[in-house]
Short mmCIF file of C-alpha atoms (C1' of nucleotides) in Angstrom, two decimals:
data_model
loop_
_atom_site.label_atom_id
_atom_site.label_comp_id
_atom_site.label_asym_id
_atom_site.label_seq_id
_atom_site.Cartn_x
_atom_site.Cartn_y
_atom_site.Cartn_z
CA MET Y 1 -0.19 -0.32 -61.12
CA ALA Y 2 -2.75 1.10 -63.15
CA SER Y 3 -6.17 -0.01 -62.52
CA VAL Y 4 -8.48 -1.98 -64.68
CA THR Y 5 -10.43 0.87 -66.00
CA GLU Y 6 -7.08 2.46 -66.64
CA GLU Y 7 -5.93 0.10 -67.99
CA ASN Y 8 -9.13 -0.46 -70.85
CA TYR Y 9 -8.31 3.61 -71.46
CA LEU Y 10 -4.80 2.60 -71.86
CA LYS Y 11 -5.52 -0.71 -74.22
CA ALA Y 12 -8.29 1.54 -76.04
CA LEU Y 13 -6.04 4.20 -76.83
CA PHE Y 14 -3.30 2.19 -78.02
CA ILE Y 15 -5.48 0.44 -80.17
CA LEU Y 16 -7.13 3.57 -81.92
CA VAL Y 17 -3.52 5.08 -83.08
CA SER Y 18 -2.49 2.00 -84.22
CA GLU Y 19 -5.49 1.54 -86.25
CA ARG Y 20 -6.28 5.43 -87.33
CA GLY Y 21 -2.76 7.12 -86.78
CA MET Y 22 -4.29 8.67 -84.12
CA ALA Y 23 -6.98 9.41 -81.13
CA THR Y 24 -9.34 11.71 -79.43
CA ILE Y 25 -11.46 12.01 -76.46
CA SER Y 26 -14.78 11.39 -78.41
CA ASP Y 27 -13.26 8.11 -79.93
CA LEU Y 28 -12.44 6.87 -76.85
CA SER Y 29 -15.38 7.98 -75.18
CA SER Y 30 -17.67 6.07 -78.15
CA LEU Y 31 -15.38 3.18 -77.95
CA LEU Y 32 -15.34 2.38 -73.92
CA LYS Y 33 -18.70 3.46 -74.06
CA VAL Y 34 -18.35 5.82 -71.60
CA SER Y 35 -19.99 9.52 -71.38
CA LEU Y 36 -17.32 12.39 -72.69
CA PRO Y 37 -16.78 14.48 -69.39
CA THR Y 38 -16.02 10.91 -67.97
CA ALA Y 39 -13.26 9.76 -70.77
CA ASN Y 40 -11.99 13.49 -70.44
CA SER Y 41 -11.67 13.45 -66.25
CA MET Y 42 -9.83 10.14 -67.26
CA ILE Y 43 -7.79 11.54 -69.92
CA LYS Y 44 -6.37 13.81 -67.10
CA ASN Y 45 -5.73 11.50 -64.38
CA LEU Y 46 -3.41 9.57 -66.98
CA LYS Y 47 -1.20 12.61 -68.11
CA LYS Y 48 -0.79 13.32 -64.23
CA GLN Y 49 0.85 9.23 -64.05
CA ASP Y 50 2.60 10.11 -67.12
CA LEU Y 51 0.56 7.64 -69.61
CA VAL Y 52 -0.48 10.07 -72.52
CA ASN Y 53 0.35 12.87 -73.94
CA TYR Y 54 -2.46 15.71 -73.73
CA GLU Y 55 -3.19 19.62 -74.36
CA LYS Y 56 -6.39 20.76 -74.02
CA TYR Y 57 -8.34 20.57 -77.81
CA LYS Y 58 -5.75 18.64 -79.04
CA PRO Y 59 -5.39 14.88 -79.86
CA LEU Y 60 -4.37 12.26 -77.93
CA SER Y 61 -0.98 10.16 -77.77
CA LEU Y 62 0.70 7.70 -75.38
CA THR Y 63 3.80 8.15 -73.75
CA GLU Y 64 6.31 5.36 -73.94
CA LYS Y 65 5.38 4.45 -70.47
CA GLY Y 66 1.97 4.65 -71.51
CA LYS Y 67 2.59 2.09 -74.54
CA ARG Y 68 4.48 -0.56 -72.83
CA GLU Y 69 1.87 -0.52 -70.39
CA ALA Y 70 -0.55 -0.84 -72.62
CA ALA Y 71 1.11 -3.11 -74.97
CA LEU Y 72 1.36 -5.85 -72.01
CA VAL Y 73 -2.42 -5.39 -71.36
CA LEU Y 74 -2.96 -6.29 -75.19
CA ARG Y 75 0.20 -9.20 -74.58
CA LYS Y 76 -2.35 -11.00 -71.38
CA HIS Y 77 -5.40 -10.27 -73.88
CA ARG Y 78 -3.68 -11.96 -77.15
CA LEU Y 79 -1.85 -14.55 -75.66
CA THR Y 80 -5.51 -15.52 -73.16
CA GLU Y 81 -7.32 -15.70 -76.91
CA MET Y 82 -4.75 -18.03 -78.29
CA PHE Y 83 -4.65 -19.93 -75.42
CA LEU Y 84 -8.25 -20.35 -74.94
CA VAL Y 85 -8.16 -21.41 -78.66
CA THR Y 86 -5.53 -23.72 -78.86
CA GLN Y 87 -5.37 -25.44 -75.32
CA MET Y 88 -9.28 -25.37 -74.21
CA GLY Y 89 -10.87 -25.88 -77.74
CA PHE Y 90 -13.05 -22.44 -77.84
CA GLY Y 91 -13.63 -20.92 -81.22
CA TRP Y 92 -12.20 -17.96 -81.74
CA GLU Y 93 -15.73 -16.10 -82.27
CA VAL Y 94 -15.93 -16.62 -78.19
CA VAL Y 95 -12.18 -15.69 -76.55
CA HIS Y 96 -12.54 -11.86 -76.99
CA GLU Y 97 -14.91 -11.80 -74.56
CA ILE Y 98 -13.37 -14.28 -71.75
CA ALA Y 99 -10.00 -12.65 -72.58
CA GLU Y 100 -11.68 -9.03 -72.04
CA GLN Y 101 -11.48 -10.30 -68.39
CA ILE Y 102 -8.50 -12.34 -68.19
CA GLU Y 103 -6.29 -9.63 -69.51
CA HIS Y 104 -6.51 -7.93 -66.16
CA ILE Y 105 -5.56 -10.71 -63.98
CA ASP Y 106 -2.30 -9.61 -62.17
CA SER Y 107 -0.13 -12.78 -62.17
CA SER Y 108 3.21 -12.91 -64.43
CA ILE Y 109 3.40 -16.59 -63.87
CA PHE Y 110 0.22 -17.59 -65.20
CA PHE Y 111 0.61 -15.25 -68.36
CA GLU Y 112 4.32 -16.83 -68.70
CA ARG Y 113 3.14 -20.39 -68.30
CA MET Y 114 0.76 -19.84 -70.81
CA ASP Y 115 3.06 -18.86 -73.17
CA GLU Y 116 5.40 -21.49 -72.36
CA LEU Y 117 2.38 -24.59 -72.81
CA MET Y 118 1.71 -22.90 -76.15
CA GLY Y 119 5.53 -22.59 -77.39
CA HIS Y 120 5.64 -18.73 -77.45
CA PRO Y 121 3.01 -17.77 -80.04
CA THR Y 122 3.69 -14.66 -82.30
CA ILE Y 123 -0.19 -14.71 -83.15
CA ASP Y 124 -3.37 -14.36 -81.59
CA PRO Y 125 -6.36 -16.31 -83.46
CA HIS Y 126 -7.36 -13.53 -85.57
CA GLY Y 127 -3.55 -13.23 -86.53
CA SER Y 128 -2.92 -9.89 -84.62
CA PRO Y 129 0.81 -9.81 -82.88
CA ILE Y 130 1.55 -10.88 -79.74
CA PRO Y 131 3.39 -7.83 -77.79
CA ASP Y 132 6.53 -9.44 -76.08
CA LYS Y 133 7.58 -9.31 -72.51
CA ASP Y 134 8.93 -5.58 -72.71
CA GLY Y 135 5.73 -4.33 -74.59
CA ARG Y 136 7.50 -4.23 -78.37
CA ILE Y 137 4.75 -5.56 -80.84
CA ALA Y 138 5.76 -6.15 -84.59
CA GLU Y 139 4.05 -4.14 -87.35
CA GLU Y 140 1.16 -5.32 -89.14
CA VAL Y 141 2.03 -4.69 -92.84
CA TYR Y 142 -0.37 -6.53 -94.71
CA GLU Y 143 -2.64 -5.23 -97.07
CA GLN Y 144 -6.64 -4.90 -96.90
CA LEU Y 145 -8.45 -7.52 -99.24
CA SER Y 146 -10.19 -4.15 -100.40
CA SER Y 147 -7.30 -2.53 -101.58
CA CYS Y 148 -6.55 -5.72 -103.86
CA LYS Y 149 -7.43 -6.11 -107.53
CA VAL Y 150 -9.06 -8.47 -109.96
CA GLY Y 151 -7.00 -11.46 -110.42
CA ASP Y 152 -4.48 -10.83 -107.43
CA LYS Y 153 -4.13 -14.19 -105.31
CA VAL Y 154 -3.75 -13.43 -101.54
CA ARG Y 155 -3.72 -15.41 -98.49
CA LEU Y 156 -5.57 -14.52 -95.53
CA ILE Y 157 -3.44 -13.50 -92.54
CA ALA Y 158 -5.56 -11.52 -89.94
CA LEU Y 159 -8.35 -9.84 -89.21
CA ALA Y 160 -8.80 -6.46 -88.63
CA HIS Y 161 -11.84 -6.99 -85.37
CA SER Y 162 -12.32 -10.00 -83.72
CA ALA Y 163 -16.36 -9.25 -83.13
CA ALA Y 164 -18.13 -12.61 -82.61
CA ASP Y 165 -20.67 -11.38 -85.01
CA PHE Y 166 -18.01 -10.92 -87.99
CA LEU Y 167 -16.49 -14.14 -86.58
CA LYS Y 168 -19.41 -16.27 -87.10
CA TYR Y 169 -20.33 -14.37 -90.23
CA LEU Y 170 -16.40 -16.16 -91.68
CA ASN Y 171 -16.93 -19.51 -89.99
CA ASN Y 172 -20.37 -19.36 -91.93
CA ARG Y 173 -18.38 -18.88 -94.72
CA ASP Y 174 -15.50 -21.63 -94.08
CA LEU Y 175 -12.72 -18.79 -93.83
CA GLN Y 176 -10.34 -19.27 -91.98
CA LEU Y 177 -6.47 -17.67 -91.43
CA GLY Y 178 -4.03 -18.72 -94.49
CA VAL Y 179 -6.93 -19.54 -96.87
CA GLU Y 180 -5.77 -18.84 -100.19
CA MET Y 181 -8.30 -16.56 -102.14
CA LYS Y 182 -8.40 -15.10 -105.64
CA VAL Y 183 -10.17 -11.94 -106.65
CA ILE Y 184 -12.90 -12.69 -109.03
CA SER Y 185 -14.53 -9.36 -109.47
CA VAL Y 186 -15.08 -6.34 -107.49
CA GLU Y 187 -17.97 -3.76 -107.76
CA PRO Y 188 -17.15 -0.79 -108.13
CA PHE Y 189 -20.22 0.81 -106.79
CA ASP Y 190 -20.37 -0.32 -103.78
CA GLY Y 191 -16.57 -2.40 -103.35
CA SER Y 192 -18.08 -5.31 -102.75
CA MET Y 193 -15.91 -8.23 -104.21
CA VAL Y 194 -16.68 -11.72 -105.18
CA VAL Y 195 -13.81 -14.36 -104.60
CA SER Y 196 -12.95 -17.84 -104.58
CA TYR Y 197 -11.19 -20.27 -102.17
CA SER Y 198 -10.65 -23.62 -101.36
CA ASN Y 199 -14.46 -25.29 -102.41
CA HIS Y 200 -16.06 -21.79 -102.77
CA SER Y 201 -16.02 -21.09 -105.92
CA SER Y 202 -17.73 -17.63 -105.69
CA GLU Y 203 -18.57 -15.90 -102.68
CA THR Y 204 -19.65 -12.41 -102.14
CA LEU Y 205 -18.23 -9.87 -99.58
CA THR Y 206 -19.13 -6.43 -98.80
CA HIS Y 207 -16.93 -3.71 -98.36
CA PRO Y 208 -16.97 -3.55 -94.62
CA VAL Y 209 -16.19 -7.42 -94.68
CA CYS Y 210 -13.02 -6.50 -97.23
CA GLU Y 211 -11.41 -3.62 -95.47
CA ARG Y 212 -11.39 -5.97 -91.93
CA LEU Y 213 -9.45 -8.62 -94.03
CA ARG Y 214 -5.67 -8.76 -93.89
CA VAL Y 215 -4.13 -10.77 -96.46
CA GLU Y 216 -0.47 -10.97 -97.95
CA LEU Y 217 -0.34 -10.66 -102.09
CA LEU Y 218 0.69 -14.05 -103.75
CA GLU Y 219 0.44 -12.74 -107.08
CA HIS Y 220 -1.00 -10.50 -109.24
CA MET Z 1 -25.17 -10.31 -60.33
CA ALA Z 2 -22.84 -9.41 -56.98
CA SER Z 3 -19.50 -7.20 -57.17
CA VAL Z 4 -16.02 -8.71 -57.11
CA THR Z 5 -16.02 -6.75 -53.36
CA GLU Z 6 -19.52 -9.03 -52.80
CA GLU Z 7 -18.52 -11.68 -53.72
CA ASN Z 8 -15.49 -11.97 -51.64
CA TYR Z 9 -17.47 -11.38 -48.66
CA LEU Z 10 -20.29 -14.19 -49.81
CA LYS Z 11 -17.15 -16.35 -49.99
CA ALA Z 12 -15.55 -15.02 -46.88
CA LEU Z 13 -18.59 -15.58 -44.92
CA PHE Z 14 -19.20 -19.41 -46.14
CA ILE Z 15 -15.88 -20.61 -45.20
CA LEU Z 16 -15.93 -18.82 -42.04
CA VAL Z 17 -19.36 -20.77 -41.28
CA SER Z 18 -18.79 -24.03 -42.73
CA GLU Z 19 -15.17 -23.75 -40.93
CA ARG Z 20 -16.42 -22.53 -37.10
CA GLY Z 21 -19.77 -22.96 -37.44
CA MET Z 22 -20.38 -19.32 -37.25
CA ALA Z 23 -19.55 -15.60 -38.11
CA THR Z 24 -18.99 -12.32 -36.84
CA ILE Z 25 -18.26 -9.05 -38.13
CA SER Z 26 -15.06 -8.76 -36.78
CA ASP Z 27 -14.29 -12.52 -38.48
CA LEU Z 28 -14.94 -10.79 -41.65
CA SER Z 29 -13.22 -8.13 -41.00
CA SER Z 30 -10.39 -9.77 -39.87
CA LEU Z 31 -10.33 -12.04 -42.49
CA LEU Z 32 -10.94 -9.68 -45.56
CA LYS Z 33 -8.84 -7.11 -43.98
CA VAL Z 34 -11.06 -4.04 -43.68
CA SER Z 35 -12.15 -2.12 -40.78
CA LEU Z 36 -14.90 -3.06 -38.66
CA PRO Z 37 -17.54 -0.55 -39.81
CA THR Z 38 -16.37 -1.57 -43.54
CA ALA Z 39 -17.22 -5.11 -42.85
CA ASN Z 40 -20.19 -3.51 -40.80
CA SER Z 41 -21.84 -1.42 -43.74
CA MET Z 42 -20.95 -4.16 -46.34
CA ILE Z 43 -23.47 -6.55 -44.09
CA LYS Z 44 -26.38 -3.95 -44.58
CA ASN Z 45 -25.82 -4.17 -48.15
CA LEU Z 46 -25.99 -7.59 -48.49
CA LYS Z 47 -28.86 -7.72 -46.05
CA LYS Z 48 -30.92 -5.87 -47.92
CA GLN Z 49 -30.26 -7.95 -50.89
CA ASP Z 50 -31.54 -10.80 -48.59
CA LEU Z 51 -27.84 -12.75 -49.14
CA VAL Z 52 -27.33 -12.55 -45.57
CA ASN Z 53 -29.15 -12.99 -41.78
CA TYR Z 54 -28.25 -10.23 -39.83
CA GLU Z 55 -29.63 -8.33 -36.72
CA LYS Z 56 -27.72 -6.01 -34.95
CA TYR Z 57 -24.88 -7.27 -32.57
CA LYS Z 58 -25.91 -10.90 -33.61
CA PRO Z 59 -24.25 -13.34 -35.61
CA LEU Z 60 -24.26 -13.43 -39.25
CA SER Z 61 -25.42 -16.08 -41.20
CA LEU Z 62 -26.13 -16.63 -44.83
CA THR Z 63 -29.38 -16.76 -46.61
CA GLU Z 64 -29.88 -19.93 -48.92
CA LYS Z 65 -29.67 -17.49 -52.11
CA GLY Z 66 -26.37 -16.33 -50.16
CA LYS Z 67 -25.16 -19.78 -49.73
CA ARG Z 68 -25.93 -20.58 -53.53
CA GLU Z 69 -24.01 -17.00 -54.72
CA ALA Z 70 -21.12 -18.07 -52.57
CA ALA Z 71 -20.37 -21.94 -53.40
CA LEU Z 72 -20.45 -20.59 -57.05
CA VAL Z 73 -18.05 -18.60 -56.49
CA LEU Z 74 -16.35 -21.15 -54.45
CA ARG Z 75 -16.61 -23.78 -57.18
CA LYS Z 76 -15.38 -21.47 -59.75
CA HIS Z 77 -12.41 -20.73 -57.82
CA ARG Z 78 -11.90 -24.79 -57.08
CA LEU Z 79 -12.31 -25.52 -60.22
CA THR Z 80 -9.64 -22.98 -61.09
CA GLU Z 81 -6.76 -24.12 -58.87
CA MET Z 82 -7.58 -27.77 -60.17
CA PHE Z 83 -6.88 -26.80 -63.82
CA LEU Z 84 -4.02 -25.00 -62.95
CA VAL Z 85 -2.37 -28.00 -61.15
CA THR Z 86 -3.46 -30.34 -63.52
CA GLN Z 87 -3.80 -28.26 -67.05
CA MET Z 88 -1.26 -26.01 -66.79
CA GLY Z 89 1.57 -27.46 -64.52
CA PHE Z 90 1.31 -25.17 -61.55
CA GLY Z 91 2.50 -26.47 -57.69
CA TRP Z 92 -0.55 -26.26 -55.02
CA GLU Z 93 1.26 -23.83 -53.43
CA VAL Z 94 0.46 -20.95 -56.08
CA VAL Z 95 -2.54 -21.26 -57.41
CA HIS Z 96 -4.54 -19.71 -54.46
CA GLU Z 97 -3.38 -16.15 -55.35
CA ILE Z 98 -4.22 -16.57 -59.30
CA ALA Z 99 -7.46 -18.63 -58.22
CA GLU Z 100 -8.73 -15.58 -56.00
CA GLN Z 101 -8.72 -13.13 -58.92
CA ILE Z 102 -9.97 -15.68 -61.73
CA GLU Z 103 -13.02 -16.83 -59.50
CA HIS Z 104 -14.53 -13.60 -60.91
CA ILE Z 105 -14.57 -13.76 -64.28
CA ASP Z 106 -17.95 -13.69 -65.78
CA SER Z 107 -18.36 -16.47 -67.91
CA SER Z 108 -20.18 -19.78 -67.63
CA ILE Z 109 -18.81 -21.60 -70.63
CA PHE Z 110 -15.29 -20.84 -69.29
CA PHE Z 111 -15.24 -22.72 -66.07
CA GLU Z 112 -17.85 -25.34 -68.45
CA ARG Z 113 -15.02 -25.90 -70.46
CA MET Z 114 -12.38 -26.27 -67.45
CA ASP Z 115 -14.62 -28.50 -65.84
CA GLU Z 116 -15.23 -30.64 -68.62
CA LEU Z 117 -11.64 -30.91 -69.76
CA MET Z 118 -10.97 -32.22 -66.29
CA GLY Z 119 -13.58 -34.53 -66.80
CA HIS Z 120 -15.91 -33.13 -64.13
CA PRO Z 121 -13.14 -33.74 -61.03
CA THR Z 122 -15.01 -33.41 -57.00
CA ILE Z 123 -11.93 -32.03 -55.25
CA ASP Z 124 -9.75 -29.37 -55.55
CA PRO Z 125 -6.03 -30.11 -55.22
CA HIS Z 126 -6.40 -28.93 -51.44
CA GLY Z 127 -8.62 -31.64 -50.86
CA SER Z 128 -11.24 -29.59 -50.58
CA PRO Z 129 -14.78 -30.01 -52.58
CA ILE Z 130 -16.17 -28.17 -55.67
CA PRO Z 131 -19.49 -26.96 -55.33
CA ASP Z 132 -21.66 -28.36 -58.13
CA LYS Z 133 -23.27 -26.57 -60.89
CA ASP Z 134 -26.57 -25.86 -58.75
CA GLY Z 135 -24.27 -24.56 -55.80
CA ARG Z 136 -24.43 -27.98 -53.61
CA ILE Z 137 -21.09 -28.64 -51.89
CA ALA Z 138 -20.21 -31.99 -50.39
CA GLU Z 139 -19.53 -32.48 -46.51
CA GLU Z 140 -16.47 -32.53 -45.15
CA VAL Z 141 -16.74 -35.23 -42.74
CA TYR Z 142 -12.88 -36.16 -42.25
CA GLU Z 143 -11.30 -36.02 -38.44
CA GLN Z 144 -7.91 -33.58 -37.75
CA LEU Z 145 -4.83 -35.30 -37.67
CA SER Z 146 -4.04 -33.75 -34.41
CA SER Z 147 -7.27 -35.36 -32.98
CA CYS Z 148 -5.96 -39.11 -33.49
CA LYS Z 149 -3.92 -41.49 -31.15
CA VAL Z 150 -0.28 -43.07 -30.86
CA GLY Z 151 -1.05 -46.03 -33.02
CA ASP Z 152 -3.48 -44.81 -35.72
CA LYS Z 153 -2.67 -45.43 -39.80
CA VAL Z 154 -4.67 -42.52 -41.35
CA ARG Z 155 -4.62 -41.42 -45.23
CA LEU Z 156 -4.04 -37.60 -46.04
CA ILE Z 157 -7.12 -36.30 -47.36
CA ALA Z 158 -7.31 -33.04 -47.62
CA LEU Z 159 -5.74 -29.44 -45.73
CA ALA Z 160 -7.94 -26.86 -43.98
CA HIS Z 161 -5.72 -24.17 -45.48
CA SER Z 162 -4.07 -23.51 -48.67
CA ALA Z 163 -1.83 -20.71 -47.45
CA ALA Z 164 1.84 -21.25 -49.63
CA ASP Z 165 3.76 -20.97 -46.66
CA PHE Z 166 1.98 -23.93 -45.42
CA LEU Z 167 1.90 -25.63 -48.34
CA LYS Z 168 5.95 -25.41 -49.19
CA TYR Z 169 6.12 -26.61 -45.91
CA LEU Z 170 4.37 -29.76 -46.89
CA ASN Z 171 6.24 -29.99 -50.24
CA ASN Z 172 9.25 -30.03 -48.12
CA ARG Z 173 8.75 -32.67 -46.46
CA ASP Z 174 7.07 -34.66 -49.21
CA LEU Z 175 3.56 -34.72 -47.49
CA GLN Z 176 1.15 -35.13 -50.26
CA LEU Z 177 -2.79 -35.71 -50.48
CA GLY Z 178 -3.02 -39.50 -50.27
CA VAL Z 179 -0.03 -40.43 -48.30
CA GLU Z 180 -0.85 -42.96 -45.66
CA MET Z 181 0.68 -42.07 -42.29
CA LYS Z 182 1.27 -43.77 -39.15
CA VAL Z 183 1.35 -41.50 -35.21
CA ILE Z 184 4.35 -42.72 -33.82
CA SER Z 185 4.11 -40.58 -30.66
CA VAL Z 186 1.85 -37.73 -29.12
CA GLU Z 187 3.30 -34.66 -27.15
CA PRO Z 188 0.88 -33.88 -24.77
CA PHE Z 189 2.31 -30.60 -23.45
CA ASP Z 190 1.91 -28.85 -26.96
CA GLY Z 191 0.37 -31.72 -28.99
CA SER Z 192 2.87 -31.86 -31.44
CA MET Z 193 2.67 -35.51 -33.33
CA VAL Z 194 6.06 -37.38 -34.42
CA VAL Z 195 4.43 -39.62 -37.69
CA SER Z 196 6.07 -41.72 -40.41
CA TYR Z 197 5.33 -42.25 -43.97
CA SER Z 198 6.37 -43.11 -47.47
CA ASN Z 199 10.14 -42.91 -46.96
CA HIS Z 200 10.07 -40.86 -43.69
CA SER Z 201 10.46 -42.76 -40.20
CA SER Z 202 10.16 -39.99 -38.12
CA GLU Z 203 8.82 -36.84 -39.14
CA THR Z 204 7.86 -34.37 -36.35
CA LEU Z 205 4.57 -32.18 -36.88
CA THR Z 206 3.30 -29.38 -34.62
CA HIS Z 207 0.21 -28.85 -33.39
CA PRO Z 208 -1.07 -26.11 -36.11
CA VAL Z 209 -0.49 -28.45 -38.70
CA CYS Z 210 -1.45 -31.18 -37.40
CA GLU Z 211 -5.01 -29.45 -37.07
CA ARG Z 212 -4.93 -28.33 -40.65
CA LEU Z 213 -4.13 -31.78 -42.23
CA ARG Z 214 -7.85 -33.76 -42.37
CA VAL Z 215 -7.30 -37.81 -42.50
CA GLU Z 216 -9.20 -40.77 -43.39
CA LEU Z 217 -8.59 -43.10 -40.32
CA LEU Z 218 -7.60 -46.70 -41.82
CA GLU Z 219 -7.10 -48.60 -38.52
CA HIS Z 220 -6.09 -48.08 -35.06
"C1'" DT V 1 -17.12 35.20 -93.20
"C1'" DA V 2 -21.06 33.73 -90.78
"C1'" DA V 3 -24.16 30.00 -88.55
"C1'" DT V 4 -24.24 25.47 -87.37
"C1'" DT V 5 -22.44 21.45 -85.77
"C1'" DT V 6 -19.09 18.32 -83.76
"C1'" DT V 7 -16.06 18.09 -80.13
"C1'" DG V 8 -14.49 19.32 -75.84
"C1'" DT V 9 -14.39 21.24 -71.04
"C1'" DT V 10 -16.05 22.54 -66.18
"C1'" DA V 11 -18.95 22.01 -62.68
"C1'" DG V 12 -22.07 19.79 -59.57
"C1'" DA V 13 -23.77 15.31 -57.96
"C1'" DA V 14 -23.96 10.21 -57.13
"C1'" DT V 15 -22.71 5.29 -56.01
"C1'" DA V 16 -19.60 1.77 -54.26
"C1'" DC V 17 -16.04 0.98 -51.29
"C1'" DT V 18 -13.14 2.65 -48.03
"C1'" DC V 19 -11.30 5.03 -43.94
"C1'" DT V 20 -11.06 7.38 -38.27
"C1'" DA V 21 -12.77 8.85 -34.45
"C1'" DA V 22 -16.31 8.85 -31.55
"C1'" DC V 23 -19.70 6.66 -29.14
"C1'" DT V 24 -22.89 2.39 -27.51
"C1'" DC V 25 -23.98 -2.41 -26.37
"C1'" DC V 26 -22.77 -7.14 -24.17
"C1'" DA V 27 -20.14 -10.50 -22.21
"C1'" DT V 28 -16.99 -11.53 -18.71
"C1'" DA V 29 -13.61 -10.90 -14.44
"C1'" DC V 30 -14.33 -9.33 -10.29
"C1'" DG U 1 -23.95 -6.39 -9.79
"C1'" DT U 2 -21.45 -3.29 -11.69
"C1'" DA U 3 -16.45 -1.83 -13.88
"C1'" DT U 4 -14.08 -2.98 -18.18
"C1'" DG U 5 -12.10 -4.57 -22.52
"C1'" DG U 6 -14.02 -6.04 -26.95
"C1'" DA U 7 -17.29 -5.54 -30.44
"C1'" DG U 8 -20.10 -3.17 -32.64
"C1'" DT U 9 -22.46 1.01 -34.85
"C1'" DT U 10 -22.70 5.56 -36.05
"C1'" DA U 11 -21.43 9.63 -38.09
"C1'" DG U 12 -18.41 11.98 -40.72
"C1'" DA U 13 -15.01 11.94 -44.62
"C1'" DG U 14 -12.09 10.99 -49.11
"C1'" DT U 15 -10.98 8.20 -53.35
"C1'" DA U 16 -12.27 6.13 -58.31
"C1'" DT U 17 -15.72 6.15 -61.46
"C1'" DT U 18 -19.65 7.12 -63.33
"C1'" DC U 19 -23.12 10.61 -65.01
"C1'" DT U 20 -26.13 15.20 -66.45
"C1'" DA U 21 -26.28 20.00 -67.43
"C1'" DA U 22 -24.18 23.98 -69.32
"C1'" DC U 23 -20.95 26.21 -71.54
"C1'" DA U 24 -16.91 26.95 -75.08
"C1'" DA U 25 -13.89 25.66 -78.34
"C1'" DA U 26 -12.83 24.33 -82.87
"C1'" DA U 27 -14.04 22.27 -87.59
"C1'" DT U 28 -17.74 21.97 -91.53
"C1'" DT U 29 -20.82 24.15 -93.88
"C1'" DA U 30 -23.08 27.40 -96.31
#
DNA sequence: TAATTTTGTTAGAATACTCTAACTCCATAC
DNA sequence: GTATGGAGTTAGAGTATTCTAACAAAATTA
């Protein structure tokens, strides 16, 4: 079985590829905060195990085997996050850190019991899909809030990132998954948006925020 | 902070010393299933960090600092075992394996929340005391069943070991913590005992089993 | 296209943990 | 009291993961 380090590389690769369509060694190196040669040699190692496709100077991808391994780690991560929120009462802004560690626990009964206790959830507390036991994962087909137009009514479905700072920012504005929002105006210069929702009649969100909010279009 | 490996050495040392009064490098080596030279060099490393007292060819002990570190790992282990049993519905025979991994998670809020959700338990599912946040641990003052005499009435309070095989053996005989037992007879030859409890009127327990059952004397 | 910057690679080394082989110390048995 | 066996030690090496330094390839910019 893959080591903790290897699992982290596979997971990072999986996330990079699903977010940007591709990944390079320097993407990995900066995401995992290791030097370029370190990432380089780990990639060679993973290639040898038939977990990544790799040719010198070419972009990286996961093999089927690698995808499956990565998705199973992601499954453990997201089940854990959901467990921490729904069963242990943690806020969504703290669970990522803990789940980063628990995702490497090697115990199928532990995660199966979590899954069972929660009634087999399909998304984590940030709206990301939880892969199934075979490593299959639902496509994320949501739009970014930043691509919406003035007048659009949308529902907040998921977040593209789950850094604590970002989640606290949302907490401070009462922005939770499921909230229905209306786009009041869009600033062409910097892409910031003014939106209304619940009892917030006019909240300004900067472009980096709007990019990370994934929404379902209700009407426009 | 101590690495996972270091934590395992400290915990092993703590348990050996509290069970046998002392520990040697070969005790450690066999408990942790590493070679003697491996244990030897790790002990030198721990001595350098002022976690163990060690002089060449002499028995080992933990420094105050080492005891505290070890007790905090044990706290995480035992809180986890209790959580797995009381909050997640696992049997006491499977929790040790999972707790062996979770005890190394570095997150005080995680374990504090466990503790809180369970109402600050003082013992784990096998009757062993849970050290407090400062690493203080209650003395275990119980007797071994093996030291009891014919006619003694006792209550099962704790187990000296928690290997799955042993716990399944107890499960098969409906032996749980709290059960009141009476010593019917003792076989001088091999130290095995016949006891009665609940709806078991005559159950034979071998000496290794009786040694591992910790009891409180009710009357004799 | 030539120059520059970014990205990727190789070489060589450090740290943590592990091992086997070979030797030494020490307690105990005769 | 010496021989012997178990316990402890040292030396030397291997694996996994990481780094820096130096160089090469590819992409971008001028």
